[in-house]
PDB file of C-alpha atoms in Angstrom:
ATOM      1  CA  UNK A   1      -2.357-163.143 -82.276  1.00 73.00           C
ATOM      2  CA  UNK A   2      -5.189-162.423 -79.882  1.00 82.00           C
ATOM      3  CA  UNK A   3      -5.079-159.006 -78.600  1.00 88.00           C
ATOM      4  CA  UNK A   4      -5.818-158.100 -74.956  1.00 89.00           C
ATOM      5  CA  UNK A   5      -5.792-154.730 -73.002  1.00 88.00           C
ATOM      6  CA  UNK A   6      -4.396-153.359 -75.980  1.00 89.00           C
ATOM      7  CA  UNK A   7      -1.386-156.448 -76.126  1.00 90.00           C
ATOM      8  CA  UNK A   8      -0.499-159.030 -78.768  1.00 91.00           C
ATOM      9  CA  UNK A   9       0.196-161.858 -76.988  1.00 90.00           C
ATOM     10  CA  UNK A  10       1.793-164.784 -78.488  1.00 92.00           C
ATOM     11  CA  UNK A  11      -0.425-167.302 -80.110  1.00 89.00           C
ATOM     12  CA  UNK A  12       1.922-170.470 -79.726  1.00 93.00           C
ATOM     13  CA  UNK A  13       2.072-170.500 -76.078  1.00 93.00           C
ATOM     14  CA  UNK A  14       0.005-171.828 -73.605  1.00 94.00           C
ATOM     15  CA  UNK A  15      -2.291-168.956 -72.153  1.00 94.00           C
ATOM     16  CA  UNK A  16      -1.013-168.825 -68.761  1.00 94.00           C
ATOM     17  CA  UNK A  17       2.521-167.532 -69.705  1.00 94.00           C
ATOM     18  CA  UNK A  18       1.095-165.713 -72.993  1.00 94.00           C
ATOM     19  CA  UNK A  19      -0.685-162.911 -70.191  1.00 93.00           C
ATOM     20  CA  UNK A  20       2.706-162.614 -68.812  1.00 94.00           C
ATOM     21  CA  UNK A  21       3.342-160.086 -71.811  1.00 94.00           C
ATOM     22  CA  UNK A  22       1.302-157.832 -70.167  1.00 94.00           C
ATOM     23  CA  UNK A  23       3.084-155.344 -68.476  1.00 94.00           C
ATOM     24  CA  UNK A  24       2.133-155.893 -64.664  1.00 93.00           C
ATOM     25  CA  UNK A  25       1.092-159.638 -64.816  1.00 94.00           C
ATOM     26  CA  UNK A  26       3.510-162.350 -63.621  1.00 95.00           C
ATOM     27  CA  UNK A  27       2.722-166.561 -63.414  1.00 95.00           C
ATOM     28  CA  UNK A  28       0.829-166.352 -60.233  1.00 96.00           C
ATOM     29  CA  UNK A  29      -1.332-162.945 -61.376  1.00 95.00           C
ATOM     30  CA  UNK A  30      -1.986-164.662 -64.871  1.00 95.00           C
ATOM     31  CA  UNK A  31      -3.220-168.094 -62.791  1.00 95.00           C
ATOM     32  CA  UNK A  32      -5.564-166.261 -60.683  1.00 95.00           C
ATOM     33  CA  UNK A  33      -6.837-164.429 -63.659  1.00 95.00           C
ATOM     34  CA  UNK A  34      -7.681-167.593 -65.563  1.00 94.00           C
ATOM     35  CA  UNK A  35      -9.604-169.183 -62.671  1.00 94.00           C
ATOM     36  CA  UNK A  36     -11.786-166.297 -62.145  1.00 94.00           C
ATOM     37  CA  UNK A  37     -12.741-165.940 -66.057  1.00 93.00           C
ATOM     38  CA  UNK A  38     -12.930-170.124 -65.886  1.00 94.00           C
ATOM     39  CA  UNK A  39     -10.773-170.620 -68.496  1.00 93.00           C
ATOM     40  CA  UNK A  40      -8.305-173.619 -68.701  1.00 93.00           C
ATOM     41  CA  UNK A  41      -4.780-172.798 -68.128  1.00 91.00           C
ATOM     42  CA  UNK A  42      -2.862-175.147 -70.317  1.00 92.00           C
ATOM     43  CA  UNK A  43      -4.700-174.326 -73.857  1.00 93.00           C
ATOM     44  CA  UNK A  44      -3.040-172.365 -76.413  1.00 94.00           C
ATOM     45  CA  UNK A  45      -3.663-168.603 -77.114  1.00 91.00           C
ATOM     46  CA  UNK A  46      -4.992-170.108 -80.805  1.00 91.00           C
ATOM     47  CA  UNK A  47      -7.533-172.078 -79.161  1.00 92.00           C
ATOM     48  CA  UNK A  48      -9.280-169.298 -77.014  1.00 91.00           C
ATOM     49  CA  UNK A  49     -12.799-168.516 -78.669  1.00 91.00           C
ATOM     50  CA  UNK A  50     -14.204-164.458 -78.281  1.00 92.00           C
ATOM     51  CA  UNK A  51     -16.598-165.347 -75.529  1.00 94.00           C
ATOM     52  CA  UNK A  52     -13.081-166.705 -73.447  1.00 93.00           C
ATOM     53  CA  UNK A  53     -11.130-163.317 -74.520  1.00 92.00           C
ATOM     54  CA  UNK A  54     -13.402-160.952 -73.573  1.00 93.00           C
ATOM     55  CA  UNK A  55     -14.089-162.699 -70.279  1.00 93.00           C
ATOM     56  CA  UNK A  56     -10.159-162.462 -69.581  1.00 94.00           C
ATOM     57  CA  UNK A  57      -9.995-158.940 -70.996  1.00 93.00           C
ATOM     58  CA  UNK A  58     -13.281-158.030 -68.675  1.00 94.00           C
ATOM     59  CA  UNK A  59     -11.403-159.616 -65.342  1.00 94.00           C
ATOM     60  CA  UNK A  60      -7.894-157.997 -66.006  1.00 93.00           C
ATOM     61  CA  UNK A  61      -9.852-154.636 -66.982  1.00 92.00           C
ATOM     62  CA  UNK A  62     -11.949-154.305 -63.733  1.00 92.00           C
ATOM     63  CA  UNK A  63      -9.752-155.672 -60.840  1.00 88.00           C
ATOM     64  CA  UNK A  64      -5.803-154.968 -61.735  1.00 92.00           C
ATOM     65  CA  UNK A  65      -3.705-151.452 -62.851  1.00 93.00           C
ATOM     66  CA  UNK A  66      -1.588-152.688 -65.968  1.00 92.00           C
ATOM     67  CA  UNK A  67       0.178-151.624 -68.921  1.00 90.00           C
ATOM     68  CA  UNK A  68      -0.463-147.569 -69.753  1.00 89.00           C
ATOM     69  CA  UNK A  69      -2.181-147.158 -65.935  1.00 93.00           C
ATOM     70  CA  UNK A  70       0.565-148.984 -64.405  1.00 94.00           C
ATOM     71  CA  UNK A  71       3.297-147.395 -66.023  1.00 94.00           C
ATOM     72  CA  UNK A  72       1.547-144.187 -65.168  1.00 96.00           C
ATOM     73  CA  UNK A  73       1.265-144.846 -61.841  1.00 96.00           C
ATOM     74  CA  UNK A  74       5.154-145.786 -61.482  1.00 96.00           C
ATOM     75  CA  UNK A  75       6.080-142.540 -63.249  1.00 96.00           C
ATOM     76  CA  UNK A  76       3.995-140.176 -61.461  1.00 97.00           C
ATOM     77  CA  UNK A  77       5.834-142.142 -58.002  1.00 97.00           C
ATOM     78  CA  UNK A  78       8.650-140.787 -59.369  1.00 96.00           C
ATOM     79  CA  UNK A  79       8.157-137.771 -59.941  1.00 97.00           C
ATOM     80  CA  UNK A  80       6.066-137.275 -56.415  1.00 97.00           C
ATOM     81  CA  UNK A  81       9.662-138.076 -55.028  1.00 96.00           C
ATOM     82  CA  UNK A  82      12.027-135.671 -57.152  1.00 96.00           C
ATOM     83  CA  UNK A  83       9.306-133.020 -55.923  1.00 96.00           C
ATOM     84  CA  UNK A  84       9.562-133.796 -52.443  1.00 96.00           C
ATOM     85  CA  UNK A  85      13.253-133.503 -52.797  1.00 94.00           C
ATOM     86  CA  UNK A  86      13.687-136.890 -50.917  1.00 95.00           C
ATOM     87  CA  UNK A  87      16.504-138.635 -51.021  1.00 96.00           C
ATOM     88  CA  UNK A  88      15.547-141.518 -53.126  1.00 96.00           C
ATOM     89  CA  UNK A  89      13.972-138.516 -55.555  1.00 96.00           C
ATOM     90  CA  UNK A  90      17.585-136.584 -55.670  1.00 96.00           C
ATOM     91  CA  UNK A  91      19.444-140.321 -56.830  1.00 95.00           C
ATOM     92  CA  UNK A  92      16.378-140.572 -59.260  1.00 95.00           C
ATOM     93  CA  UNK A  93      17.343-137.386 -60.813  1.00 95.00           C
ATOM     94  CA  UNK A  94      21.112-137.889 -61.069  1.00 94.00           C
ATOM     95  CA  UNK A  95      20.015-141.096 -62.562  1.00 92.00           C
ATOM     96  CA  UNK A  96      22.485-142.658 -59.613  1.00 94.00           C
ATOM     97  CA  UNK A  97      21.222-146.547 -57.461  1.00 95.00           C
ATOM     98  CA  UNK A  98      18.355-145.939 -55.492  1.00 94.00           C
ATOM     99  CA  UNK A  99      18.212-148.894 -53.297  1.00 93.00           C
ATOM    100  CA  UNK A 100      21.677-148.267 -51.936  1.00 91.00           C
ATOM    101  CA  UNK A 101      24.125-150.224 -54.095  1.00 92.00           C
ATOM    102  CA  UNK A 102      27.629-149.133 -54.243  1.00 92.00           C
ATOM    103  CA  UNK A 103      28.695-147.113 -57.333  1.00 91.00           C
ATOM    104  CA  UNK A 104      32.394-146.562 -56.637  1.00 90.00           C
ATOM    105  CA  UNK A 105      33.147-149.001 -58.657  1.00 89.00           C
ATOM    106  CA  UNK A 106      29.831-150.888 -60.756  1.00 90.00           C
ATOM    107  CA  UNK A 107      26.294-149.307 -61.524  1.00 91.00           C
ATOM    108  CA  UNK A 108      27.159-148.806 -65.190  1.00 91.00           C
ATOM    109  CA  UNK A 109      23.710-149.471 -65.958  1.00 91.00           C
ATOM    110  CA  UNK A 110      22.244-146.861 -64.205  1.00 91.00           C
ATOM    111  CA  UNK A 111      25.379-144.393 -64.616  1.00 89.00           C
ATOM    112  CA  UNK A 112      25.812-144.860 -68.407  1.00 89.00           C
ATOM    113  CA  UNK A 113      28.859-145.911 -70.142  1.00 89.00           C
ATOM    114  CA  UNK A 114      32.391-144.605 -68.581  1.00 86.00           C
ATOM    115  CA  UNK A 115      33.326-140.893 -69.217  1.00 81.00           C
ATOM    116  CA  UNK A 116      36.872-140.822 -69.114  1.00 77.00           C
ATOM    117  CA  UNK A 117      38.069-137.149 -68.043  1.00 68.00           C
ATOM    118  CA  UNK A 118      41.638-136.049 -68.120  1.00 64.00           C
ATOM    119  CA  UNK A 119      43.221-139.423 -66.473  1.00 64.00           C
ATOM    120  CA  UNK A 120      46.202-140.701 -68.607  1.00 63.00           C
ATOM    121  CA  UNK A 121      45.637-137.603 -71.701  1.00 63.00           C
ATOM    122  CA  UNK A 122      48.909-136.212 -73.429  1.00 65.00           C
ATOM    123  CA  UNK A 123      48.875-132.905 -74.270  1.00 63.00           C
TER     124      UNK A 123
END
């Protein structure tokens, strides 16, 4: 598997959706990064030689924030919010929607599963 920005992306696939395993590149990011290091988009990861890795690896590294800077980036977002006490900072930190979905009734993902109090219990 070659390995790029510290990633093992898939070997079988062709290049353009192998970079999508890279936290922070999508189709259209991967494209543009395969024009600017001139490389072909429909080869396999297999086929790429070093001189072709290393030019990807050298475009992703200077212009784009991904993987471990990314993440980061999102994290320290967060927290910036729950210190500023905003509201999308206080539903962060009662792990509750952010974006305004109801949660009378869904948001099990972000709520966990159900924690069933004293409804229906016999003593």
């Amino acid at each position: 598997m070659p390995r790029i920005v510290g990633v093992d992306i898939p070997k079988e696939k062709r290049i353009e959706i192998s970079l999508t395993y890279i936290k922070g590149i999508g189709r259209v990011l991967s494209k543009n990064i395969l024009d600017e290091a001139d490389v072909d988009t429909n080869i396999r990861a297999k086929e790429l030689n070093e001189d072709q890795i290393s030019r990807i690896a050298s475009v992703i590294q200077n212009g784009y924030k991904v993987e471990g800077e990314l993440r980061r980036m999102v994290s320290q977002d967060i927290r910036r919010l729950i210190e500023n006490g905003s509201y999308r900072g206080m539903r962060h930190k009662r792990s509750l929607p952010v974006h305004g979905q109801r949660t009378h009734t869904n948001a099990r993902t972000r709520k966990g599963p159900k924690k069933s109090g004293q409804v229906g219990r016999k003593k």
